[in-house]
Amino acid sequence: MGLMDEMLMFLIIVLLWPQLTQGSDSLPVKVANTAVIGRLGSSVVLPCWLNPSLDVRTMEIRWYRPHKFNIPVLFYREQKIMTDPQEESYRNRSSLALREPQSDGLKGGDLSLRLDNLNIDDEGTFHCYVSGDKGYGSADVTLSITAQGSSPVLLVQPKDDLMNVSCSSCGWHPQPRVEWKSNRTTSFRPVALVYSQGENKLTCVQSWALLSPSDFHQVSCSLFISEGDERESTVAIQTISRLMDSAEDGAASWKALFAVALLVALAMIGVSVFLYRKYKSGYMRAKADEEQLTVCSNPNMEDLRKHAVSITLDSTNICPDLVIIPNRNMVRDRASAADNHKGPGFPYYLSVCGIKGLSSGCAYWEVKLTAAQIKPKQSWLIGVTKAAHYLSNDKSDLTPSKGFWFLCSDEQTGLHINTEPEISLPVNSRLEVVGVLLHYEKGELSFYNAKEGVHLFTMKTKFQGEIVPLFNPGIGDEAPLTIINLPESSTQRNGASESAESASPQANVA
């Protein structure tokens, strides 16, 4: 080839290059400017379209992950979706979709991809590719996956003169932010914050703080990925500290009482009477002052009872091993329950719900766990659940993340809250009357020792849909579980309490 021929060939290439390049990549593919966010387990649409629009029904559309062009997420050709080739993990999970309701679909150049049942491995880049007689085009879409973990579990343990409060939660993606607050207003820094990888590549977080009960009345721990979408739990460390002190004082008092009894046995009866008369009035005054301090530092039960609601047990959907006495709103286990319940652990299946659901406002009710001349129940469960939820006997199915929130007592684990993991509450005696306050909008479920007027614990969550009260009388106790329906007026309320006291606890059951 001569010099003139080479120059002619070069000139032809220069003149035809714009047409060649335009024909090879000329379709104007557009995608979102920011990452698309999808929640774990849900569905999402990755928008991709041609602008200006062009009918792509006869073209080839391919969605694929990086370096997997030949194994696409979705492959459209000959006006249908091809199932071969296709990446196996996206089989039955991917489809073409509209990026917006008014879209004309493929006719209008809409190439958008829908993914269902999102998992962590879906996070990352997706390539949107289209080709036809007029050329081809491609663009990249980034997908971010989020997962909201379980409600944080607060565990309080004494450490010298302080309280070690730990906050733990699992099931997050990406790593959540953690915020500690005192009395719901003042933020403070914890001692430590640790992230780790849990099941299914989700993040677990644990944080703890050393606090003085005299300086911190109520402490909350919040976890969130974005503002307004947090999980929070609250604990009153002063109340728990007081309960722990009471338990320790009870043991110390028993030893002191034994020593005093020995001394009194050796003393003269006359001297004993003299000392009793001398110090009796002062003892009564000290006791009255102590009671006044207790009332001032705990919730006003009369204010709580202003939110009282009437609860009727659902006798139409009840386990055969339970019996309900409707007129008394009382439930207990049948004699057959002990035989039918196999193995250790609490009998969660012996639960019954209230008929009326709650979906707004405040509601308060009280549950009696004792009866005349019968010691309080040891085995019981009181709380709430989402309406129409299946009552499993598997403890792992009865968690806040699955729509169950309750306070439970049994011989093996004592008094505990079904947080994830559960938290034990220190008490030195069995509860006789439990008060429950549900504040739907605030997402709070609080439990009280209604007889003593003491706040036990508050669970913080976000309620959705209808919530119903949940009750379980356990197995083997003489006393039944009785709902005290509190009237609005004090006179009626006192009458209802007296009626409940005099009701016979025993039912003639088979």
Short mmCIF file of C-alpha atoms in Angstrom, two decimals:
data_model
loop_
_atom_site.label_atom_id
_atom_site.label_comp_id
_atom_site.label_asym_id
_atom_site.label_seq_id
_atom_site.Cartn_x
_atom_site.Cartn_y
_atom_site.Cartn_z
CA MET A 1 0.00 0.00 0.00
CA GLY A 2 1.42 3.34 -1.09
CA LEU A 3 1.60 6.56 0.87
CA MET A 4 -1.43 7.99 -0.93
CA ASP A 5 -3.50 4.89 -0.08
CA GLU A 6 -2.58 5.12 3.63
CA MET A 7 -3.50 8.81 3.74
CA LEU A 8 -6.86 8.05 2.06
CA MET A 9 -7.63 5.28 4.56
CA PHE A 10 -6.78 7.53 7.50
CA LEU A 11 -9.07 10.25 6.13
CA ILE A 12 -11.96 7.80 5.75
CA ILE A 13 -11.57 6.59 9.36
CA VAL A 14 -11.50 10.17 10.68
CA LEU A 15 -14.64 11.11 8.74
CA LEU A 16 -16.61 7.96 9.72
CA TRP A 17 -15.49 7.71 13.40
CA PRO A 18 -18.34 9.85 14.87
CA GLN A 19 -20.94 7.74 13.08
CA LEU A 20 -19.29 4.50 14.16
CA THR A 21 -19.08 5.51 17.82
CA GLN A 22 -22.59 6.93 17.85
CA GLY A 23 -23.99 3.71 16.44
CA SER A 24 -22.21 1.56 19.05
CA ASP A 25 -23.39 3.43 22.17
CA SER A 26 -26.20 5.78 21.37
CA LEU A 27 -29.13 4.85 23.65
CA PRO A 28 -29.52 7.50 26.42
CA VAL A 29 -29.92 5.38 29.58
CA LYS A 30 -30.79 7.29 32.78
CA VAL A 31 -30.79 6.15 36.41
CA ALA A 32 -31.31 7.71 39.85
CA ASN A 33 -28.62 10.15 40.98
CA THR A 34 -28.48 8.68 44.49
CA ALA A 35 -28.42 5.18 45.93
CA VAL A 36 -31.72 3.33 46.17
CA ILE A 37 -32.50 2.20 49.73
CA GLY A 38 -34.35 -1.05 50.43
CA ARG A 39 -35.31 -2.64 53.75
CA LEU A 40 -34.19 -6.19 54.49
CA GLY A 41 -36.89 -8.69 53.53
CA SER A 42 -38.96 -6.17 51.56
CA SER A 43 -39.17 -5.22 47.86
CA VAL A 44 -37.59 -2.37 45.92
CA VAL A 45 -37.60 -0.95 42.39
CA LEU A 46 -34.29 0.06 40.77
CA PRO A 47 -35.27 2.84 38.30
CA CYS A 48 -33.71 2.83 34.83
CA TRP A 49 -35.16 4.45 31.69
CA LEU A 50 -34.40 6.01 28.30
CA ASN A 51 -34.57 9.77 27.93
CA PRO A 52 -35.81 10.70 25.41
CA SER A 53 -38.16 7.73 25.60
CA LEU A 54 -38.01 4.94 23.07
CA ASP A 55 -40.03 1.76 22.63
CA VAL A 56 -37.80 -1.07 23.86
CA ARG A 57 -40.26 -3.98 23.59
CA THR A 58 -38.29 -5.54 20.73
CA MET A 59 -34.88 -4.86 22.27
CA GLU A 60 -32.71 -6.88 24.61
CA ILE A 61 -32.64 -5.85 28.30
CA ARG A 62 -30.10 -7.23 30.72
CA TRP A 63 -29.67 -6.49 34.42
CA TYR A 64 -26.51 -7.97 35.91
CA ARG A 65 -24.09 -7.64 38.83
CA PRO A 66 -20.45 -6.61 38.34
CA HIS A 67 -18.42 -9.15 36.30
CA LYS A 68 -21.51 -11.33 35.74
CA PHE A 69 -22.71 -10.20 32.31
CA ASN A 70 -23.27 -13.78 31.17
CA ILE A 71 -25.23 -14.72 34.35
CA PRO A 72 -27.75 -11.87 34.57
CA VAL A 73 -30.14 -10.98 37.36
CA LEU A 74 -32.83 -10.58 34.67
CA PHE A 75 -32.66 -11.21 30.92
CA TYR A 76 -35.35 -9.94 28.49
CA ARG A 77 -35.23 -10.90 24.82
CA GLU A 78 -37.71 -11.67 22.06
CA GLN A 79 -40.40 -9.82 24.06
CA LYS A 80 -40.24 -12.14 27.05
CA ILE A 81 -38.18 -12.74 30.18
CA MET A 82 -35.73 -15.59 29.74
CA THR A 83 -35.08 -17.96 32.65
CA ASP A 84 -31.84 -19.22 31.19
CA PRO A 85 -29.26 -17.89 31.72
CA GLN A 86 -30.04 -16.34 35.13
CA GLU A 87 -28.18 -15.99 38.42
CA GLU A 88 -29.74 -18.61 40.70
CA SER A 89 -30.05 -16.38 43.76
CA TYR A 90 -32.41 -14.04 41.83
CA ARG A 91 -34.68 -16.71 40.41
CA ASN A 92 -38.32 -15.88 41.29
CA ARG A 93 -37.15 -12.65 42.93
CA SER A 94 -36.58 -10.37 39.92
CA SER A 95 -39.01 -8.83 37.43
CA LEU A 96 -39.48 -5.76 35.24
CA ALA A 97 -41.47 -2.98 36.90
CA LEU A 98 -42.68 0.60 36.51
CA ARG A 99 -40.43 3.25 38.01
CA GLU A 100 -43.50 5.42 38.67
CA PRO A 101 -47.28 4.86 38.38
CA GLN A 102 -47.67 6.98 35.23
CA SER A 103 -44.91 5.15 33.39
CA ASP A 104 -45.72 3.57 29.99
CA GLY A 105 -43.49 0.60 30.76
CA LEU A 106 -41.36 -0.90 28.02
CA LYS A 107 -43.29 1.04 25.39
CA GLY A 108 -42.08 4.27 26.99
CA GLY A 109 -38.50 3.11 27.55
CA ASP A 110 -38.90 2.04 31.20
CA LEU A 111 -36.26 -0.62 31.99
CA SER A 112 -36.74 -0.64 35.80
CA LEU A 113 -36.02 -3.77 37.85
CA ARG A 114 -38.02 -5.00 40.86
CA LEU A 115 -36.34 -7.16 43.50
CA ASP A 116 -38.30 -9.02 46.17
CA ASN A 117 -37.28 -10.50 49.52
CA LEU A 118 -34.13 -8.40 49.80
CA ASN A 119 -31.10 -9.77 51.62
CA ILE A 120 -27.71 -8.37 52.59
CA ASP A 121 -25.99 -9.87 49.52
CA ASP A 122 -28.21 -7.71 47.27
CA GLU A 123 -26.38 -4.59 48.41
CA GLY A 124 -24.09 -3.00 45.83
CA THR A 125 -24.05 -2.18 42.11
CA PHE A 126 -26.50 -3.32 39.44
CA HIS A 127 -25.86 -2.71 35.73
CA CYS A 128 -28.81 -1.73 33.53
CA TYR A 129 -28.06 -2.62 29.88
CA VAL A 130 -30.21 -2.33 26.73
CA SER A 131 -29.33 -3.04 23.09
CA GLY A 132 -31.13 -2.99 19.76
CA ASP A 133 -30.81 -2.11 16.07
CA LYS A 134 -30.11 1.53 16.94
CA GLY A 135 -27.27 0.79 19.32
CA TYR A 136 -26.91 0.06 23.00
CA GLY A 137 -26.59 1.86 26.33
CA SER A 138 -25.95 1.13 29.99
CA ALA A 139 -25.88 2.76 33.41
CA ASP A 140 -25.22 1.69 37.02
CA VAL A 141 -27.64 1.71 39.98
CA THR A 142 -26.47 1.40 43.60
CA LEU A 143 -28.66 -0.44 46.12
CA SER A 144 -28.24 0.02 49.87
CA ILE A 145 -29.87 -2.41 52.30
CA THR A 146 -31.08 -1.38 55.76
CA ALA A 147 -32.27 -3.59 58.62
CA GLN A 148 -33.77 -2.36 61.88
CA GLY A 149 -32.65 -4.55 64.74
CA SER A 150 -34.38 -5.65 67.92
CA SER A 151 -35.39 -3.34 70.73
CA PRO A 152 -32.35 -2.78 72.96
CA VAL A 153 -32.08 -4.85 76.12
CA LEU A 154 -31.00 -2.99 79.25
CA LEU A 155 -29.35 -5.04 81.99
CA VAL A 156 -28.53 -3.45 85.35
CA GLN A 157 -25.91 -4.93 87.67
CA PRO A 158 -24.36 -3.39 90.81
CA LYS A 159 -20.65 -2.56 90.73
CA ASP A 160 -19.33 -1.15 94.00
CA ASP A 161 -21.36 2.03 94.63
CA LEU A 162 -22.36 2.34 90.96
CA MET A 163 -24.73 0.62 88.57
CA ASN A 164 -23.34 -1.03 85.43
CA VAL A 165 -26.05 -0.53 82.80
CA SER A 166 -25.51 -2.45 79.56
CA CYS A 167 -27.44 -1.96 76.32
CA SER A 168 -27.43 -4.67 73.64
CA SER A 169 -29.25 -5.32 70.38
CA CYS A 170 -28.81 -7.41 67.20
CA GLY A 171 -30.12 -7.50 63.66
CA TRP A 172 -28.91 -4.12 62.32
CA HIS A 173 -27.53 -3.05 58.96
CA PRO A 174 -25.57 -0.88 58.53
CA GLN A 175 -24.09 -0.20 61.95
CA PRO A 176 -26.59 1.81 64.02
CA ARG A 177 -25.87 4.93 66.03
CA VAL A 178 -26.21 4.56 69.79
CA GLU A 179 -27.44 7.36 72.03
CA TRP A 180 -27.67 7.30 75.84
CA LYS A 181 -29.90 9.76 77.67
CA SER A 182 -30.57 10.57 81.30
CA ASN A 183 -34.19 11.33 82.19
CA ARG A 184 -34.98 11.29 78.41
CA THR A 185 -33.31 14.69 77.83
CA THR A 186 -29.59 14.85 78.62
CA SER A 187 -27.23 12.86 76.40
CA PHE A 188 -24.04 11.33 77.82
CA ARG A 189 -21.17 9.18 76.55
CA PRO A 190 -21.03 5.49 77.53
CA VAL A 191 -17.96 3.71 78.85
CA ALA A 192 -17.68 1.51 75.77
CA LEU A 193 -19.32 0.72 72.45
CA VAL A 194 -18.66 -2.58 70.63
CA TYR A 195 -19.93 -3.75 67.23
CA SER A 196 -19.80 -7.36 66.06
CA GLN A 197 -21.23 -9.46 63.24
CA GLY A 198 -24.14 -11.68 64.16
CA GLU A 199 -26.34 -14.05 62.20
CA ASN A 200 -27.06 -13.44 58.49
CA LYS A 201 -24.24 -10.87 58.31
CA LEU A 202 -26.22 -8.45 60.48
CA THR A 203 -24.62 -6.25 63.12
CA CYS A 204 -24.86 -6.68 66.89
CA VAL A 205 -24.05 -3.78 69.19
CA GLN A 206 -23.28 -3.65 72.90
CA SER A 207 -22.66 -0.56 74.97
CA TRP A 208 -22.46 0.06 78.69
CA ALA A 209 -22.15 2.85 81.22
CA LEU A 210 -21.27 3.11 84.93
CA LEU A 211 -23.82 5.34 86.63
CA SER A 212 -24.61 6.54 90.11
CA PRO A 213 -28.24 5.86 91.14
CA SER A 214 -28.30 9.16 93.04
CA ASP A 215 -27.49 11.12 89.86
CA PHE A 216 -29.47 9.13 87.29
CA HIS A 217 -33.15 8.43 87.95
CA GLN A 218 -34.09 7.06 84.52
CA VAL A 219 -31.76 6.00 81.71
CA SER A 220 -32.64 5.29 78.09
CA CYS A 221 -30.64 3.72 75.28
CA SER A 222 -31.64 4.42 71.66
CA LEU A 223 -30.36 2.79 68.47
CA PHE A 224 -31.11 4.14 65.00
CA ILE A 225 -29.86 4.32 61.44
CA SER A 226 -31.85 7.41 60.50
CA GLU A 227 -33.70 9.99 62.60
CA GLY A 228 -37.26 9.06 63.49
CA ASP A 229 -36.69 5.33 63.04
CA GLU A 230 -35.13 4.39 66.35
CA ARG A 231 -35.45 1.56 68.84
CA GLU A 232 -35.37 2.63 72.49
CA SER A 233 -35.56 1.04 75.93
CA THR A 234 -35.72 2.75 79.30
CA VAL A 235 -34.91 1.59 82.80
CA ALA A 236 -35.41 3.32 86.16
CA ILE A 237 -32.11 2.50 87.85
CA GLN A 238 -33.12 4.18 91.12
CA THR A 239 -36.06 1.79 91.41
CA ILE A 240 -33.90 -1.26 90.64
CA SER A 241 -31.25 -0.03 93.08
CA ARG A 242 -33.91 0.33 95.74
CA LEU A 243 -35.19 -3.21 95.06
CA MET A 244 -31.68 -4.61 95.32
CA ASP A 245 -31.10 -2.74 98.58
CA SER A 246 -34.40 -4.08 99.90
CA ALA A 247 -33.35 -7.65 99.12
CA GLU A 248 -30.00 -7.15 100.86
CA ASP A 249 -31.66 -5.43 103.82
CA GLY A 250 -34.09 -8.34 104.09
CA ALA A 251 -31.24 -10.81 104.50
CA ALA A 252 -29.47 -8.53 106.99
CA SER A 253 -32.70 -7.98 108.92
CA TRP A 254 -33.22 -11.73 109.31
CA LYS A 255 -29.79 -12.13 110.91
CA ALA A 256 -30.35 -9.14 113.17
CA LEU A 257 -33.75 -10.45 114.18
CA PHE A 258 -32.26 -13.78 115.16
CA ALA A 259 -29.68 -12.08 117.38
CA VAL A 260 -32.29 -9.85 118.99
CA ALA A 261 -34.50 -12.87 119.67
CA LEU A 262 -31.67 -14.49 121.66
CA LEU A 263 -31.19 -11.34 123.71
CA VAL A 264 -34.90 -10.97 124.37
CA ALA A 265 -35.07 -14.59 125.56
CA LEU A 266 -32.49 -13.77 128.24
CA ALA A 267 -34.08 -10.44 129.26
CA MET A 268 -36.71 -9.95 131.86
CA ILE A 269 -40.30 -9.82 130.65
CA GLY A 270 -40.92 -6.59 132.51
CA VAL A 271 -37.92 -4.87 130.91
CA SER A 272 -39.06 -6.04 127.49
CA VAL A 273 -42.50 -4.55 128.01
CA PHE A 274 -40.98 -1.30 129.25
CA LEU A 275 -38.72 -0.95 126.25
CA TYR A 276 -41.56 -1.77 123.88
CA ARG A 277 -43.81 0.92 125.39
CA LYS A 278 -41.01 3.44 125.43
CA TYR A 279 -40.02 3.14 121.80
CA LYS A 280 -43.32 2.13 120.21
CA SER A 281 -44.47 5.67 119.30
CA GLY A 282 -41.10 6.63 117.84
CA TYR A 283 -41.05 3.45 115.73
CA MET A 284 -44.46 4.24 114.30
CA ARG A 285 -43.39 7.76 113.36
CA ALA A 286 -40.29 6.50 111.56
CA LYS A 287 -42.35 3.96 109.65
CA ALA A 288 -44.85 6.63 108.60
CA ASP A 289 -42.04 8.89 107.35
CA GLU A 290 -40.57 6.03 105.33
CA GLU A 291 -43.93 5.28 103.72
CA GLN A 292 -44.40 8.93 102.81
CA LEU A 293 -41.00 9.01 101.13
CA THR A 294 -41.87 5.85 99.16
CA VAL A 295 -45.12 7.32 97.91
CA CYS A 296 -43.42 10.54 96.83
CA SER A 297 -40.71 8.72 94.87
CA ASN A 298 -43.08 6.40 92.99
CA PRO A 299 -45.94 6.85 90.54
CA ASN A 300 -49.36 8.04 91.63
CA MET A 301 -51.50 4.95 91.17
CA GLU A 302 -54.71 6.96 91.24
CA ASP A 303 -53.52 8.94 88.21
CA LEU A 304 -52.75 5.68 86.41
CA ARG A 305 -56.21 4.31 87.22
CA LYS A 306 -57.81 7.28 85.46
CA HIS A 307 -56.85 5.44 82.25
CA ALA A 308 -58.48 2.16 83.37
CA VAL A 309 -60.16 0.06 80.68
CA SER A 310 -62.50 -2.91 80.97
CA ILE A 311 -61.06 -6.19 79.70
CA THR A 312 -63.01 -9.32 78.77
CA LEU A 313 -61.17 -12.56 78.10
CA ASP A 314 -61.70 -14.20 74.72
CA SER A 315 -63.34 -17.50 75.69
CA THR A 316 -63.96 -18.44 72.04
CA ASN A 317 -60.27 -18.91 71.29
CA ILE A 318 -58.80 -20.70 74.27
CA CYS A 319 -56.60 -23.72 74.91
CA PRO A 320 -58.49 -26.81 76.19
CA ASP A 321 -56.17 -26.88 79.23
CA LEU A 322 -57.54 -23.50 80.41
CA VAL A 323 -60.85 -22.58 81.99
CA ILE A 324 -62.37 -19.08 82.09
CA ILE A 325 -64.95 -17.93 84.62
CA PRO A 326 -66.51 -15.04 82.65
CA ASN A 327 -68.46 -13.40 85.47
CA ARG A 328 -65.28 -13.06 87.49
CA ASN A 329 -62.92 -12.44 84.54
CA MET A 330 -60.74 -15.17 85.98
CA VAL A 331 -58.58 -17.77 84.21
CA ARG A 332 -56.70 -20.76 85.55
CA ASP A 333 -55.20 -24.05 84.39
CA ARG A 334 -57.19 -27.26 84.36
CA ALA A 335 -56.00 -30.39 86.15
CA SER A 336 -55.08 -31.85 82.75
CA ALA A 337 -52.58 -29.05 82.00
CA ALA A 338 -49.83 -30.53 84.15
CA ASP A 339 -50.15 -33.88 82.35
CA ASN A 340 -50.23 -32.38 78.85
CA HIS A 341 -47.32 -29.98 79.35
CA LYS A 342 -44.23 -32.04 78.62
CA GLY A 343 -40.71 -31.04 79.51
CA PRO A 344 -39.29 -28.07 81.41
CA GLY A 345 -39.96 -24.43 80.68
CA PHE A 346 -42.91 -22.10 80.91
CA PRO A 347 -46.20 -23.20 79.21
CA TYR A 348 -46.51 -20.28 76.79
CA TYR A 349 -49.31 -21.99 74.87
CA LEU A 350 -51.64 -21.55 77.87
CA SER A 351 -52.20 -17.91 76.93
CA VAL A 352 -55.48 -16.11 76.36
CA CYS A 353 -56.09 -12.63 74.92
CA GLY A 354 -58.56 -9.88 75.65
CA ILE A 355 -61.39 -9.42 73.18
CA LYS A 356 -61.09 -5.66 72.72
CA GLY A 357 -58.05 -4.38 70.83
CA LEU A 358 -56.13 -1.17 71.51
CA SER A 359 -54.82 1.05 68.73
CA SER A 360 -54.50 4.53 70.26
CA GLY A 361 -54.29 6.47 73.51
CA CYS A 362 -53.53 5.20 77.02
CA ALA A 363 -54.97 2.10 78.67
CA TYR A 364 -54.39 0.78 82.20
CA TRP A 365 -55.46 -2.48 83.83
CA GLU A 366 -54.60 -4.49 86.91
CA VAL A 367 -54.21 -8.23 87.37
CA LYS A 368 -54.54 -9.99 90.70
CA LEU A 369 -52.22 -12.94 91.38
CA THR A 370 -53.48 -14.04 94.78
CA ALA A 371 -56.67 -14.80 96.69
CA ALA A 372 -57.82 -14.93 100.30
CA GLN A 373 -55.67 -17.28 102.40
CA ILE A 374 -53.73 -18.42 99.33
CA LYS A 375 -50.15 -17.40 98.60
CA PRO A 376 -49.47 -15.40 95.40
CA LYS A 377 -48.90 -17.18 92.10
CA GLN A 378 -45.38 -18.13 91.13
CA SER A 379 -46.08 -18.97 87.47
CA TRP A 380 -47.77 -16.36 85.27
CA LEU A 381 -47.42 -14.09 82.24
CA ILE A 382 -48.96 -10.63 81.64
CA GLY A 383 -48.46 -8.34 78.64
CA VAL A 384 -49.74 -7.51 75.16
CA THR A 385 -49.45 -8.90 71.65
CA LYS A 386 -50.43 -7.97 68.14
CA ALA A 387 -54.00 -8.95 67.34
CA ALA A 388 -54.51 -12.36 65.68
CA HIS A 389 -50.92 -13.44 66.43
CA TYR A 390 -50.32 -17.18 66.71
CA LEU A 391 -49.47 -18.25 70.26
CA SER A 392 -46.48 -20.57 70.01
CA ASN A 393 -44.96 -22.61 72.83
CA ASP A 394 -41.51 -21.81 71.42
CA LYS A 395 -39.96 -19.05 73.50
CA SER A 396 -37.97 -17.76 70.53
CA ASP A 397 -41.23 -16.96 68.71
CA LEU A 398 -42.50 -14.72 71.53
CA THR A 399 -40.22 -11.69 71.23
CA PRO A 400 -40.83 -7.95 70.76
CA SER A 401 -39.58 -8.15 67.18
CA LYS A 402 -42.33 -10.73 66.52
CA GLY A 403 -45.11 -8.79 68.23
CA PHE A 404 -45.03 -9.94 71.88
CA TRP A 405 -44.25 -7.79 74.92
CA PHE A 406 -44.72 -9.22 78.42
CA LEU A 407 -43.63 -9.65 82.03
CA CYS A 408 -43.29 -13.28 83.08
CA SER A 409 -42.63 -15.20 86.28
CA ASP A 410 -41.68 -18.85 86.57
CA GLU A 411 -39.76 -21.08 88.96
CA GLN A 412 -36.71 -21.51 86.73
CA THR A 413 -35.95 -17.93 85.60
CA GLY A 414 -37.80 -15.83 88.17
CA LEU A 415 -39.32 -12.49 87.20
CA HIS A 416 -38.19 -11.33 83.77
CA ILE A 417 -39.06 -9.19 80.75
CA ASN A 418 -39.09 -10.85 77.29
CA THR A 419 -36.58 -8.46 75.79
CA GLU A 420 -33.92 -9.78 73.39
CA PRO A 421 -32.08 -11.13 75.35
CA GLU A 422 -34.40 -11.09 78.36
CA ILE A 423 -33.75 -9.02 81.47
CA SER A 424 -34.35 -10.28 85.01
CA LEU A 425 -35.90 -8.04 87.66
CA PRO A 426 -34.71 -8.38 91.27
CA VAL A 427 -37.58 -8.85 93.75
CA ASN A 428 -37.59 -10.24 97.28
CA SER A 429 -41.23 -11.32 97.37
CA ARG A 430 -43.93 -12.47 94.99
CA LEU A 431 -46.07 -9.83 93.35
CA GLU A 432 -49.74 -9.78 94.34
CA VAL A 433 -51.20 -7.20 91.95
CA VAL A 434 -49.56 -6.17 88.66
CA GLY A 435 -50.55 -2.93 86.94
CA VAL A 436 -50.07 -2.50 83.19
CA LEU A 437 -50.03 0.86 81.38
CA LEU A 438 -50.01 0.92 77.57
CA HIS A 439 -49.26 4.26 75.88
CA TYR A 440 -49.79 3.48 72.21
CA GLU A 441 -48.48 6.68 70.60
CA LYS A 442 -45.36 6.83 72.78
CA GLY A 443 -44.74 3.12 72.20
CA GLU A 444 -44.42 2.41 75.92
CA LEU A 445 -45.56 -0.59 77.95
CA SER A 446 -45.02 -0.14 81.70
CA PHE A 447 -45.43 -2.63 84.53
CA TYR A 448 -46.10 -1.74 88.18
CA ASN A 449 -46.28 -3.42 91.55
CA ALA A 450 -49.79 -2.02 91.98
CA LYS A 451 -50.11 -3.04 95.63
CA GLU A 452 -46.92 -1.23 96.66
CA GLY A 453 -47.17 1.56 94.07
CA VAL A 454 -43.74 0.79 92.56
CA HIS A 455 -42.72 1.09 88.91
CA LEU A 456 -41.03 -2.12 87.75
CA PHE A 457 -40.03 -1.66 84.12
CA THR A 458 -40.96 0.17 80.90
CA MET A 459 -40.54 -1.38 77.46
CA LYS A 460 -40.08 1.07 74.58
CA THR A 461 -41.06 0.10 71.05
CA LYS A 462 -43.20 1.19 68.10
CA PHE A 463 -46.66 -0.33 68.08
CA GLN A 464 -48.31 -0.92 64.72
CA GLY A 465 -51.85 -2.13 64.18
CA GLU A 466 -54.17 -3.41 66.87
CA ILE A 467 -52.73 -4.57 70.20
CA VAL A 468 -54.58 -6.90 72.60
CA PRO A 469 -53.89 -7.71 76.28
CA LEU A 470 -52.26 -11.09 76.91
CA PHE A 471 -52.61 -13.33 79.98
CA ASN A 472 -51.24 -16.73 81.03
CA PRO A 473 -51.98 -18.33 84.46
CA GLY A 474 -49.11 -20.83 84.23
CA ILE A 475 -49.39 -24.31 85.75
CA GLY A 476 -49.67 -25.65 89.26
CA ASP A 477 -50.56 -22.62 91.41
CA GLU A 478 -53.60 -22.66 93.69
CA ALA A 479 -54.40 -19.02 93.02
CA PRO A 480 -56.04 -18.05 89.71
CA LEU A 481 -55.20 -15.07 87.52
CA THR A 482 -57.92 -12.44 87.92
CA ILE A 483 -58.41 -9.22 85.95
CA ILE A 484 -59.55 -6.37 88.18
CA ASN A 485 -61.75 -4.18 85.99
CA LEU A 486 -61.38 -0.77 87.58
CA PRO A 487 -64.38 1.61 87.35
CA GLU A 488 -63.78 5.31 86.84
CA SER A 489 -64.98 6.50 90.28
CA SER A 490 -63.13 5.71 93.50
CA THR A 491 -66.28 4.34 95.14
CA GLN A 492 -66.94 1.87 92.35
CA ARG A 493 -63.26 0.95 92.21
CA ASN A 494 -63.17 0.10 95.93
CA GLY A 495 -66.30 -1.98 95.54
CA ALA A 496 -64.79 -3.88 92.63
CA SER A 497 -61.63 -4.58 94.59
CA GLU A 498 -63.58 -5.90 97.58
CA SER A 499 -65.65 -8.09 95.27
CA ALA A 500 -62.52 -9.51 93.70
CA GLU A 501 -61.06 -10.16 97.16
CA SER A 502 -64.07 -12.16 98.25
CA ALA A 503 -64.34 -14.19 95.04
CA SER A 504 -63.58 -17.87 95.41
CA PRO A 505 -60.27 -18.71 93.70
CA GLN A 506 -61.05 -22.35 93.11
CA ALA A 507 -62.98 -23.53 90.08
CA ASN A 508 -64.47 -26.99 89.80
CA VAL A 509 -62.50 -28.06 86.75
CA ALA A 510 -61.87 -31.45 85.26
#
